[in-house]
Tab-separated table of N, CA and C in Angstrom:
chain	number	residue	atom	x	y	z
A	1294	MET	N	2.342	152.354	9.292
A	1294	MET	CA	1.630	152.626	10.229
A	1294	MET	C	2.406	152.478	11.526
A	1295	GLY	N	2.550	153.508	12.613
A	1295	GLY	CA	3.352	153.867	13.496
A	1295	GLY	C	2.987	152.432	14.786
A	1296	LEU	N	4.142	152.267	15.241
A	1296	LEU	CA	4.146	151.235	16.068
A	1296	LEU	C	2.518	151.800	17.849
A	1297	PHE	N	2.233	152.972	17.130
A	1297	PHE	CA	1.765	153.176	18.610
A	1297	PHE	C	0.271	153.961	17.845
A	1298	ASP	N	-0.183	153.558	16.479
A	1298	ASP	CA	-1.704	153.777	15.745
A	1298	ASP	C	-2.491	153.561	16.721
A	1299	PHE	N	-2.049	152.008	16.707
A	1299	PHE	CA	-3.736	152.019	17.966
A	1299	PHE	C	-3.787	152.148	19.140
A	1300	LEU	N	-2.999	152.979	19.474
A	1300	LEU	CA	-3.659	153.798	20.241
A	1300	LEU	C	-4.105	154.933	20.618
A	1301	LYS	N	-4.738	155.666	19.038
A	1301	LYS	CA	-4.760	156.781	17.939
A	1301	LYS	C	-6.902	156.744	18.285
A	1302	PRO	N	-6.847	157.565	19.332
A	1302	PRO	CA	-9.045	156.805	19.760
A	1302	PRO	C	-9.006	157.010	17.718
A	1303	LYS	N	-10.896	156.555	17.870
A	1303	LYS	CA	-11.026	155.280	16.536
A	1303	LYS	C	-11.485	156.619	15.928
A	1304	LYS	N	-12.811	157.807	16.930
A	1304	LYS	CA	-13.134	158.485	16.205
A	1304	LYS	C	-13.075	159.441	17.355
A	1305	GLU	N	-12.799	160.686	16.054
A	1305	GLU	CA	-12.342	162.091	17.886
A	1305	GLU	C	-14.065	162.414	18.133
A	1306	THR	N	-13.603	162.222	18.855
A	1306	THR	CA	-15.136	162.217	20.777
A	1306	THR	C	-14.603	163.526	20.377
A	1307	ALA	N	-16.495	163.941	20.698
A	1307	ALA	CA	-16.753	165.926	20.757
A	1307	ALA	C	-16.896	165.547	22.382
A	1308	SER	N	-16.091	164.728	23.092
A	1308	SER	CA	-15.842	164.964	24.596
A	1308	SER	C	-14.797	166.229	25.264
A	1309	ILE	N	-14.840	166.714	25.685
A	1309	ILE	CA	-13.562	167.455	26.458
A	1309	ILE	C	-11.863	166.573	26.258
A	1310	ALA	N	-11.351	167.018	25.994
A	1310	ALA	CA	-9.876	166.153	25.389
A	1310	ALA	C	-9.341	166.018	27.425
A	1311	ARG	N	-9.275	164.763	27.164
A	1311	ARG	CA	-9.438	164.053	27.934
A	1311	ARG	C	-7.917	163.533	28.198
A	1312	ASP	N	-6.840	163.400	29.031
A	1312	ASP	CA	-5.147	162.317	29.291
A	1312	ASP	C	-6.167	160.993	29.255
A	1313	ARG	N	-5.511	160.299	28.599
A	1313	ARG	CA	-5.078	158.984	28.334
A	1313	ARG	C	-4.432	157.463	29.215
A	1314	LEU	N	-4.748	156.918	29.104
A	1314	LEU	CA	-3.549	155.789	29.488
A	1314	LEU	C	-4.597	154.060	29.063
A	1315	ARG	N	-3.537	154.010	28.136
A	1315	ARG	CA	-3.835	152.730	27.947
A	1315	ARG	C	-2.274	151.259	27.992
A	1316	ILE	N	-3.002	150.191	29.053
A	1316	ILE	CA	-2.224	149.458	29.418
A	1316	ILE	C	-2.732	148.012	28.113
A	1317	ILE	N	-1.787	147.343	27.791
A	1317	ILE	CA	-1.166	146.139	27.213
A	1317	ILE	C	-0.767	145.326	27.457
A	1318	VAL	N	-1.046	144.262	27.718
A	1318	VAL	CA	-0.742	142.494	28.511
A	1318	VAL	C	-0.868	141.849	27.549
A	1319	ALA	N	0.358	141.792	26.224
A	1319	ALA	CA	-0.398	140.514	26.077
A	1319	ALA	C	0.624	139.304	26.239
A	1320	GLN	N	0.292	138.240	26.555
A	1320	GLN	CA	1.136	136.759	26.626
A	1320	GLN	C	1.651	136.072	25.299
A	1321	GLU	N	2.905	135.941	24.390
A	1321	GLU	CA	3.025	134.566	24.073
A	1321	GLU	C	2.913	133.440	24.255
A	1322	ARG	N	1.884	132.265	24.305
A	1322	ARG	CA	2.054	131.029	24.640
A	1322	ARG	C	2.552	130.440	23.719
A	1323	THR	N	3.394	129.501	24.602
A	1323	THR	CA	4.513	128.030	23.347
A	1323	THR	C	3.144	127.313	23.187
A	1324	THR	N	2.895	127.123	24.468
A	1324	THR	CA	2.113	125.615	25.101
A	1324	THR	C	0.550	126.058	25.709
A	1325	ARG	N	-0.324	125.258	25.550
A	1325	ARG	CA	-2.221	125.504	25.966
A	1325	ARG	C	-1.596	125.117	27.271
A	1326	GLY	N	-3.008	125.462	27.838
A	1326	GLY	CA	-2.450	125.654	29.175
A	1326	GLY	C	-2.440	126.423	29.482
A	1327	GLY	N	-1.677	126.001	31.230
A	1327	GLY	CA	-1.285	127.151	31.941
A	1327	GLY	C	-2.354	128.008	32.697
A	1328	PRO	N	-1.726	128.038	34.210
A	1328	PRO	CA	-3.169	129.011	35.098
A	1328	PRO	C	-3.633	129.866	33.220
A	1329	ASP	N	-4.578	130.940	33.903
A	1329	ASP	CA	-4.828	132.074	33.408
A	1329	ASP	C	-5.051	133.044	34.279
A	1330	TYR	N	-3.381	133.877	34.173
A	1330	TYR	CA	-3.769	135.050	35.454
A	1330	TYR	C	-4.605	136.418	34.733
A	1331	LEU	N	-4.636	136.824	33.457
A	1331	LEU	CA	-4.395	137.773	33.366
A	1331	LEU	C	-5.893	138.423	34.059
A	1332	PRO	N	-6.845	138.464	34.185
A	1332	PRO	CA	-7.888	138.433	34.860
A	1332	PRO	C	-7.697	139.007	36.041
A	1333	MET	N	-6.778	138.000	36.995
A	1333	MET	CA	-5.894	137.944	38.096
A	1333	MET	C	-4.958	139.500	38.344
A	1334	LEU	N	-4.426	139.688	36.851
A	1334	LEU	CA	-3.368	141.185	36.819
A	1334	LEU	C	-3.661	142.570	36.654
A	1335	GLN	N	-5.101	141.146	36.854
A	1335	GLN	CA	-6.050	143.134	36.075
A	1335	GLN	C	-6.243	143.863	36.952
A	1336	ARG	N	-6.655	143.333	38.450
A	1336	ARG	CA	-7.332	144.188	38.626
A	1336	ARG	C	-5.260	144.611	39.822
A	1337	GLU	N	-4.643	144.227	39.905
A	1337	GLU	CA	-3.779	144.270	40.767
A	1337	GLU	C	-3.177	145.222	40.209
A	1338	LEU	N	-3.350	145.177	38.064
A	1338	LEU	CA	-2.467	146.825	37.519
A	1338	LEU	C	-3.088	147.930	37.701
A	1339	LEU	N	-5.137	147.451	37.761
A	1339	LEU	CA	-5.202	149.066	37.903
A	1339	LEU	C	-4.561	149.895	39.424
A	1340	GLU	N	-4.896	148.658	40.377
A	1340	GLU	CA	-5.041	149.198	41.885
A	1340	GLU	C	-2.995	150.346	42.058
A	1341	VAL	N	-2.070	149.679	40.994
A	1341	VAL	CA	-0.244	149.895	41.281
A	1341	VAL	C	-1.398	151.620	40.647
A	1342	ILE	N	-2.219	151.684	38.659
A	1342	ILE	CA	-1.743	152.089	38.400
A	1342	ILE	C	-3.121	153.532	39.144
A	1343	LYS	N	-3.713	153.710	40.486
A	1343	LYS	CA	-4.664	153.992	40.866
A	1343	LYS	C	-3.975	155.146	42.146
A	1344	LYS	N	-2.215	154.720	41.736
A	1344	LYS	CA	-1.677	155.050	43.076
A	1344	LYS	C	-0.756	156.559	42.637
A	1345	TYR	N	-1.102	156.798	41.004
A	1345	TYR	CA	0.233	157.410	40.536
A	1345	TYR	C	-0.906	158.942	39.319
A	1346	VAL	N	-2.481	158.687	39.441
A	1346	VAL	CA	-3.314	158.389	38.809
A	1346	VAL	C	-4.715	158.332	39.134
A	1347	ASN	N	-5.448	159.684	39.494
A	1347	ASN	CA	-6.540	158.931	39.800
A	1347	ASN	C	-7.549	158.991	38.624
A	1348	VAL	N	-8.025	157.939	38.826
A	1348	VAL	CA	-8.909	156.933	37.926
A	1348	VAL	C	-10.528	157.563	37.539
A	1349	ASP	N	-11.299	158.053	36.694
A	1349	ASP	CA	-12.523	158.221	36.393
A	1349	ASP	C	-12.898	156.316	36.692
A	1350	ALA	N	-13.158	155.894	38.103
A	1350	ALA	CA	-13.668	154.449	37.489
A	1350	ALA	C	-15.018	153.612	37.191
A	1351	ASP	N	-15.688	154.673	36.540
A	1351	ASP	CA	-16.291	154.638	35.847
A	1351	ASP	C	-16.400	154.767	33.721
A	1352	ALA	N	-14.638	155.118	34.113
A	1352	ALA	CA	-14.172	155.663	32.355
A	1352	ALA	C	-12.914	154.576	32.278
A	1353	VAL	N	-13.298	153.737	32.809
A	1353	VAL	CA	-11.929	152.062	32.926
A	1353	VAL	C	-12.672	151.124	31.946
A	1354	ASN	N	-12.289	150.765	30.982
A	1354	ASN	CA	-12.940	149.703	29.682
A	1354	ASN	C	-11.251	148.587	29.806
A	1355	VAL	N	-12.133	146.913	30.170
A	1355	VAL	CA	-11.558	146.654	29.597
A	1355	VAL	C	-11.801	144.819	28.629
A	1356	LYS	N	-10.962	145.222	27.831
A	1356	LYS	CA	-10.546	143.382	27.070
A	1356	LYS	C	-9.970	142.650	27.054
A	1357	LEU	N	-10.254	141.394	26.552
A	1357	LEU	CA	-9.838	140.022	27.420
A	1357	LEU	C	-9.811	139.339	25.946
A	1358	ILE	N	-8.873	139.472	25.289
A	1358	ILE	CA	-8.654	138.906	22.908
A	1358	ILE	C	-7.982	137.594	23.764
A	1359	LYS	N	-8.430	136.694	22.711
A	1359	LYS	CA	-7.144	135.619	22.799
A	1359	LYS	C	-7.051	135.729	21.838
A	1360	GLU	N	-6.028	135.820	21.130
A	1360	GLU	CA	-5.790	135.472	19.072
A	1360	GLU	C	-4.871	134.795	19.318
A	1361	GLY	N	-5.071	133.603	18.142
A	1361	GLY	CA	-3.849	132.665	18.027
A	1361	GLY	C	-3.305	132.459	19.295
A	1362	GLU	N	-2.377	132.296	19.346
A	1362	GLU	CA	-1.430	132.261	20.674
A	1362	GLU	C	-0.740	133.267	21.310
A	1363	HIS	N	-1.691	134.290	21.337
A	1363	HIS	CA	-1.572	135.629	22.338
A	1363	HIS	C	-2.991	135.636	22.785
A	1364	ASP	N	-2.495	136.017	24.038
A	1364	ASP	CA	-3.942	136.624	25.340
A	1364	ASP	C	-3.485	138.127	25.156
A	1365	VAL	N	-4.747	138.387	25.461
A	1365	VAL	CA	-3.909	139.000	25.732
A	1365	VAL	C	-5.339	140.718	26.488
A	1366	LEU	N	-4.472	141.227	27.052
A	1366	LEU	CA	-5.026	142.466	28.395
A	1366	LEU	C	-5.266	143.472	27.771
A	1367	ASP	N	-6.537	144.732	27.048
A	1367	ASP	CA	-6.656	145.531	26.954
A	1367	ASP	C	-7.042	146.606	28.002
A	1368	ILE	N	-6.563	147.073	29.138
A	1368	ILE	CA	-6.688	148.481	29.347
A	1368	ILE	C	-6.480	149.666	28.751
A	1369	SER	N	-8.763	150.687	28.814
A	1369	SER	CA	-8.573	152.088	28.673
A	1369	SER	C	-9.137	152.415	29.011
A	1370	VAL	N	-7.967	153.568	29.856
A	1370	VAL	CA	-8.731	154.350	31.210
A	1370	VAL	C	-8.799	155.986	30.888
A	1371	SER	N	-9.873	156.239	30.789
A	1371	SER	CA	-9.947	158.052	31.049
A	1371	SER	C	-9.631	158.830	32.449
A	1372	LEU	N	-8.599	159.291	32.623
A	1372	LEU	CA	-8.134	160.466	34.108
A	1372	LEU	C	-8.452	161.084	33.670
A	1373	GLN	N	-8.915	161.334	35.329
A	1373	GLN	CA	-9.818	162.426	35.140
A	1373	GLN	C	-8.626	164.004	35.564
A	1374	GLU	N	-9.767	165.455	35.572
A	1374	GLU	CA	-8.676	166.237	35.130
A	1374	GLU	C	-7.589	166.428	35.973
A	1375	GLY	N	-6.469	167.004	35.353
A	1375	GLY	CA	-4.873	167.038	36.499
A	1375	GLY	C	-4.871	166.092	36.978
A	1376	SER	N	-5.353	164.830	36.650
A	1376	SER	CA	-5.316	164.596	37.347
A	1376	SER	C	-3.252	163.430	37.778
A	1377	ALA	N	-2.941	163.863	36.456
A	1377	ALA	CA	-1.002	163.457	36.410
A	1377	ALA	C	-0.306	164.231	37.948
B	838	MET	N	-2.980	144.710	8.882
B	838	MET	CA	-2.704	144.674	9.940
B	838	MET	C	-3.333	144.492	11.082
B	839	GLY	N	-2.843	142.919	11.820
B	839	GLY	CA	-3.814	142.378	12.761
B	839	GLY	C	-3.402	143.979	14.010
B	840	LEU	N	-3.925	144.069	14.654
B	840	LEU	CA	-4.233	145.344	16.507
B	840	LEU	C	-2.585	144.398	17.054
B	841	PHE	N	-2.518	143.665	16.893
B	841	PHE	CA	-1.275	142.627	18.106
B	841	PHE	C	-0.370	142.673	17.177
B	842	ASP	N	0.324	142.794	15.559
B	842	ASP	CA	0.783	142.622	14.797
B	842	ASP	C	1.863	142.233	15.849
B	843	PHE	N	2.133	144.360	16.084
B	843	PHE	CA	3.729	144.252	17.016
B	843	PHE	C	3.738	143.777	18.107
B	844	LEU	N	3.526	142.620	18.337
B	844	LEU	CA	3.321	141.522	19.471
B	844	LEU	C	4.269	140.638	18.757
B	845	LYS	N	4.221	140.488	17.381
B	845	LYS	CA	5.312	138.818	16.531
B	845	LYS	C	6.668	139.349	16.711
B	846	PRO	N	7.493	138.786	17.290
B	846	PRO	CA	8.634	139.194	17.443
B	846	PRO	C	10.083	139.450	15.950
B	847	LYS	N	10.341	140.318	16.524
B	847	LYS	CA	10.759	140.650	14.850
B	847	LYS	C	11.650	139.858	13.956
B	848	LYS	N	12.039	139.227	14.589
B	848	LYS	CA	12.934	138.049	13.639
B	848	LYS	C	13.242	136.353	14.488
B	849	GLU	N	12.519	135.148	13.775
B	849	GLU	CA	12.641	134.175	14.196
B	849	GLU	C	14.288	134.070	14.826
B	850	THR	N	13.417	133.906	16.401
B	850	THR	CA	15.488	133.473	16.564
B	850	THR	C	15.489	131.874	17.337
B	851	ALA	N	16.054	131.711	16.816
B	851	ALA	CA	16.711	130.283	16.778
B	851	ALA	C	16.723	129.312	18.036
B	852	SER	N	16.698	130.151	18.857
B	852	SER	CA	16.442	129.927	21.107
B	852	SER	C	15.526	129.233	20.798
B	853	ILE	N	15.364	128.287	22.314
B	853	ILE	CA	13.992	127.683	22.006
B	853	ILE	C	12.524	128.172	22.328
B	854	ALA	N	11.374	127.851	21.782
B	854	ALA	CA	10.566	128.719	21.958
B	854	ALA	C	10.677	129.181	23.521
B	855	ARG	N	10.201	130.279	23.953
B	855	ARG	CA	9.685	130.438	25.151
B	855	ARG	C	8.318	132.057	25.114
B	856	ASP	N	7.463	131.167	25.962
B	856	ASP	CA	7.028	131.992	26.431
B	856	ASP	C	6.885	133.682	26.923
B	857	ARG	N	6.448	134.385	25.970
B	857	ARG	CA	6.919	135.520	26.017
B	857	ARG	C	5.808	136.847	27.211
B	858	LEU	N	5.437	137.945	27.561
B	858	LEU	CA	4.853	138.700	27.912
B	858	LEU	C	5.284	139.488	27.671
B	859	ARG	N	4.059	140.486	26.929
B	859	ARG	CA	4.546	142.383	27.320
B	859	ARG	C	3.454	143.333	27.358
B	860	ILE	N	4.318	144.777	28.202
B	860	ILE	CA	3.357	144.688	28.931
B	860	ILE	C	3.191	146.078	27.678
B	861	ILE	N	2.846	146.991	28.118
B	861	ILE	CA	2.783	148.320	26.941
B	861	ILE	C	1.606	149.763	27.483
B	862	VAL	N	2.818	150.834	28.381
B	862	VAL	CA	1.027	151.154	28.636
B	862	VAL	C	1.588	152.448	28.412
B	863	ALA	N	1.055	153.501	28.087
B	863	ALA	CA	0.950	154.309	26.939
B	863	ALA	C	-0.152	155.782	27.378
B	864	GLN	N	0.871	156.576	27.305
B	864	GLN	CA	-0.326	157.936	28.340
B	864	GLN	C	-0.094	158.682	26.997
B	865	GLU	N	-1.765	159.526	26.806
B	865	GLU	CA	-1.560	160.858	26.100
B	865	GLU	C	-2.366	161.397	26.349
B	866	ARG	N	-1.342	162.664	26.144
B	866	ARG	CA	-1.216	164.095	27.057
B	866	ARG	C	-1.971	165.064	26.605
B	867	THR	N	-3.763	165.687	27.139
B	867	THR	CA	-3.637	166.676	26.416
B	867	THR	C	-2.651	168.313	26.385
B	868	THR	N	-1.774	167.898	28.031
B	868	THR	CA	-1.033	168.593	28.309
B	868	THR	C	0.201	168.640	28.488
B	869	ARG	N	0.844	169.339	28.432
B	869	ARG	CA	2.978	168.749	28.193
B	869	ARG	C	2.747	168.977	30.529
B	870	GLY	N	3.837	168.871	30.096
B	870	GLY	CA	4.148	169.172	32.504
B	870	GLY	C	3.383	168.076	33.051
B	871	GLY	N	3.355	167.609	34.647
B	871	GLY	CA	2.663	167.312	34.861
B	871	GLY	C	3.417	165.683	35.377
B	872	PRO	N	3.788	165.369	36.336
B	872	PRO	CA	4.630	163.757	36.672
B	872	PRO	C	5.450	163.239	35.746
B	873	ASP	N	6.169	162.799	35.539
B	873	ASP	CA	6.532	161.384	34.631
B	873	ASP	C	6.476	160.320	35.887
B	874	TYR	N	5.355	159.836	35.273
B	874	TYR	CA	5.288	158.696	36.733
B	874	TYR	C	5.545	156.942	35.794
B	875	LEU	N	6.154	156.801	34.182
B	875	LEU	CA	5.868	155.963	33.463
B	875	LEU	C	7.194	155.374	35.020
B	876	PRO	N	8.080	155.700	35.095
B	876	PRO	CA	9.483	154.781	35.326
B	876	PRO	C	8.914	154.196	36.928
B	877	MET	N	8.084	155.151	37.649
B	877	MET	CA	7.688	154.951	38.630
B	877	MET	C	6.869	153.305	38.655
B	878	LEU	N	6.397	153.453	37.674
B	878	LEU	CA	5.344	152.636	36.981
B	878	LEU	C	5.823	151.356	36.608
B	879	GLN	N	6.970	151.095	35.984
B	879	GLN	CA	7.773	149.740	35.833
B	879	GLN	C	8.042	149.244	37.328
B	880	ARG	N	8.808	149.939	37.958
B	880	ARG	CA	8.747	148.664	38.559
B	880	ARG	C	7.925	148.335	39.510
B	881	GLU	N	6.885	148.951	39.650
B	881	GLU	CA	5.522	148.692	40.260
B	881	GLU	C	5.160	147.157	39.740
B	882	LEU	N	5.441	147.596	38.174
B	882	LEU	CA	4.175	146.740	37.346
B	882	LEU	C	5.409	145.309	37.697
B	883	LEU	N	6.391	145.286	37.314
B	883	LEU	CA	7.105	144.256	37.326
B	883	LEU	C	6.980	143.389	38.823
B	884	GLU	N	6.469	144.271	40.068
B	884	GLU	CA	6.723	143.378	41.234
B	884	GLU	C	5.045	142.441	41.277
B	885	VAL	N	4.109	142.749	40.366
B	885	VAL	CA	3.082	142.416	39.755
B	885	VAL	C	2.770	141.026	39.393
B	886	ILE	N	3.811	141.289	38.190
B	886	ILE	CA	3.512	140.217	36.763
B	886	ILE	C	4.614	139.439	37.472
B	887	LYS	N	5.476	139.373	38.500
B	887	LYS	CA	6.989	137.832	38.953
B	887	LYS	C	6.105	137.532	39.874
B	888	LYS	N	4.444	137.985	40.506
B	888	LYS	CA	3.512	137.170	41.356
B	888	LYS	C	2.886	136.294	40.779
B	889	TYR	N	2.648	136.017	39.434
B	889	TYR	CA	1.855	135.271	39.011
B	889	TYR	C	3.068	135.107	37.828
B	890	VAL	N	4.590	135.376	37.765
B	890	VAL	CA	4.890	134.207	36.621
B	890	VAL	C	6.298	134.064	36.873
B	891	ASN	N	7.089	133.520	36.079
B	891	ASN	CA	8.399	133.443	36.439
B	891	ASN	C	9.462	133.999	35.112
B	892	VAL	N	10.000	134.720	36.249
B	892	VAL	CA	10.467	136.630	34.993
B	892	VAL	C	11.869	136.631	34.918
B	893	ASP	N	12.525	135.850	34.200
B	893	ASP	CA	14.354	135.412	33.904
B	893	ASP	C	14.569	137.120	34.151
B	894	ALA	N	15.038	137.286	35.386
B	894	ALA	CA	15.603	139.281	35.882
B	894	ALA	C	16.667	139.604	34.582
B	895	ASP	N	17.259	139.109	34.108
B	895	ASP	CA	18.099	139.081	32.672
B	895	ASP	C	17.478	139.217	31.349
B	896	ALA	N	16.501	138.684	31.684
B	896	ALA	CA	14.894	138.747	30.423
B	896	ALA	C	13.582	139.660	30.136
B	897	VAL	N	13.875	140.749	30.994
B	897	VAL	CA	13.820	141.330	30.748
B	897	VAL	C	14.003	142.552	30.661
B	898	ASN	N	13.424	143.957	29.244
B	898	ASN	CA	13.894	144.985	27.824
B	898	ASN	C	12.323	145.132	28.108
B	899	VAL	N	12.840	147.174	29.355
B	899	VAL	CA	12.020	148.750	28.528
B	899	VAL	C	12.560	149.704	28.525
B	900	LYS	N	11.342	149.522	27.651
B	900	LYS	CA	11.627	151.104	26.743
B	900	LYS	C	10.975	151.917	27.722
B	901	LEU	N	11.250	152.633	27.546
B	901	LEU	CA	10.472	154.322	27.241
B	901	LEU	C	10.593	155.720	26.488
B	902	ILE	N	9.739	155.458	25.550
B	902	ILE	CA	9.012	155.979	24.444
B	902	ILE	C	8.896	157.673	24.071
B	903	LYS	N	8.837	158.953	24.114
B	903	LYS	CA	8.217	159.391	23.562
B	903	LYS	C	8.085	160.572	22.291
B	904	GLU	N	6.349	159.635	22.101
B	904	GLU	CA	6.155	159.959	20.846
B	904	GLU	C	5.051	160.702	20.443
B	905	GLY	N	5.230	161.724	19.943
B	905	GLY	CA	4.310	162.498	19.844
B	905	GLY	C	3.651	162.944	21.516
B	906	GLU	N	2.126	163.135	21.614
B	906	GLU	CA	2.015	163.454	23.211
B	906	GLU	C	1.991	162.543	24.230
B	907	HIS	N	2.198	161.321	23.521
B	907	HIS	CA	2.322	160.308	23.670
B	907	HIS	C	3.697	159.739	24.964
B	908	ASP	N	3.090	159.193	26.383
B	908	ASP	CA	4.743	158.759	26.712
B	908	ASP	C	3.933	156.943	26.481
B	909	VAL	N	5.425	156.552	26.076
B	909	VAL	CA	5.431	154.252	26.094
B	909	VAL	C	6.066	154.007	27.191
B	910	LEU	N	5.534	152.997	27.741
B	910	LEU	CA	6.523	152.297	28.683
B	910	LEU	C	6.276	150.572	28.035
B	911	ASP	N	7.105	150.429	27.246
B	911	ASP	CA	7.341	149.362	27.070
B	911	ASP	C	8.002	147.796	27.200
B	912	ILE	N	7.293	146.958	28.386
B	912	ILE	CA	8.624	146.140	29.272
B	912	ILE	C	8.095	144.770	28.184
B	913	SER	N	9.050	144.238	27.517
B	913	SER	CA	8.917	142.795	27.143
B	913	SER	C	9.950	141.880	27.948
B	914	VAL	N	9.365	141.146	28.392
B	914	VAL	CA	9.728	139.694	30.028
B	914	VAL	C	9.644	138.466	29.184
B	915	SER	N	10.914	137.461	28.798
B	915	SER	CA	10.697	136.118	28.525
B	915	SER	C	10.692	135.116	29.765
B	916	LEU	N	9.674	133.907	29.670
B	916	LEU	CA	9.383	134.238	30.758
B	916	LEU	C	10.103	132.048	30.921
B	917	GLN	N	10.618	131.871	31.953
B	917	GLN	CA	11.234	130.747	32.107
B	917	GLN	C	10.151	129.878	31.678
B	918	GLU	N	11.638	128.022	31.665
B	918	GLU	CA	10.397	127.473	31.709
B	918	GLU	C	8.997	127.043	32.529
B	919	GLY	N	7.581	126.389	32.433
B	919	GLY	CA	7.056	126.980	32.329
B	919	GLY	C	6.865	127.630	33.735
B	920	SER	N	6.946	128.135	34.006
B	920	SER	CA	6.089	130.180	34.349
B	920	SER	C	5.409	129.814	34.797
B	921	ALA	N	4.287	129.404	33.091
B	921	ALA	CA	3.042	130.227	33.732
B	921	ALA	C	1.912	128.925	34.681
């Protein structure tokens, strides 16, 4: 299993092939507590991304996952045609 | 294999356990060409991250990987003590 297999879309969607951007921010904490800054980070990261590509606002999918010692922010974005 | 197994450090380093942050930006391109903006994105993403956590400047590891249709920016950061 390649390191980036998780990037592959789960099922082949019939929709037209679009460029996609996936941003994953994973924090591995050795100690619990401390501020939870991932939600704030998420807004700013999207602002940075929008400077470079045309982000289809309603094609942004955000997941915030807490798995063991990892807090993971998973943002996937479908890019508009001729966006890059 | 969990979705985020790739986050787990390859070998147990003897160094003191530190909080770690991993940022992965993967672009899936349907067409070749178009500007390569990941290197520029990298600098700005680090600026955003630094607003929230104390980044140990010489503990930032950046990889830019081109794998098939994917261009992947992989940034891993060791955070200073009491950084979050």
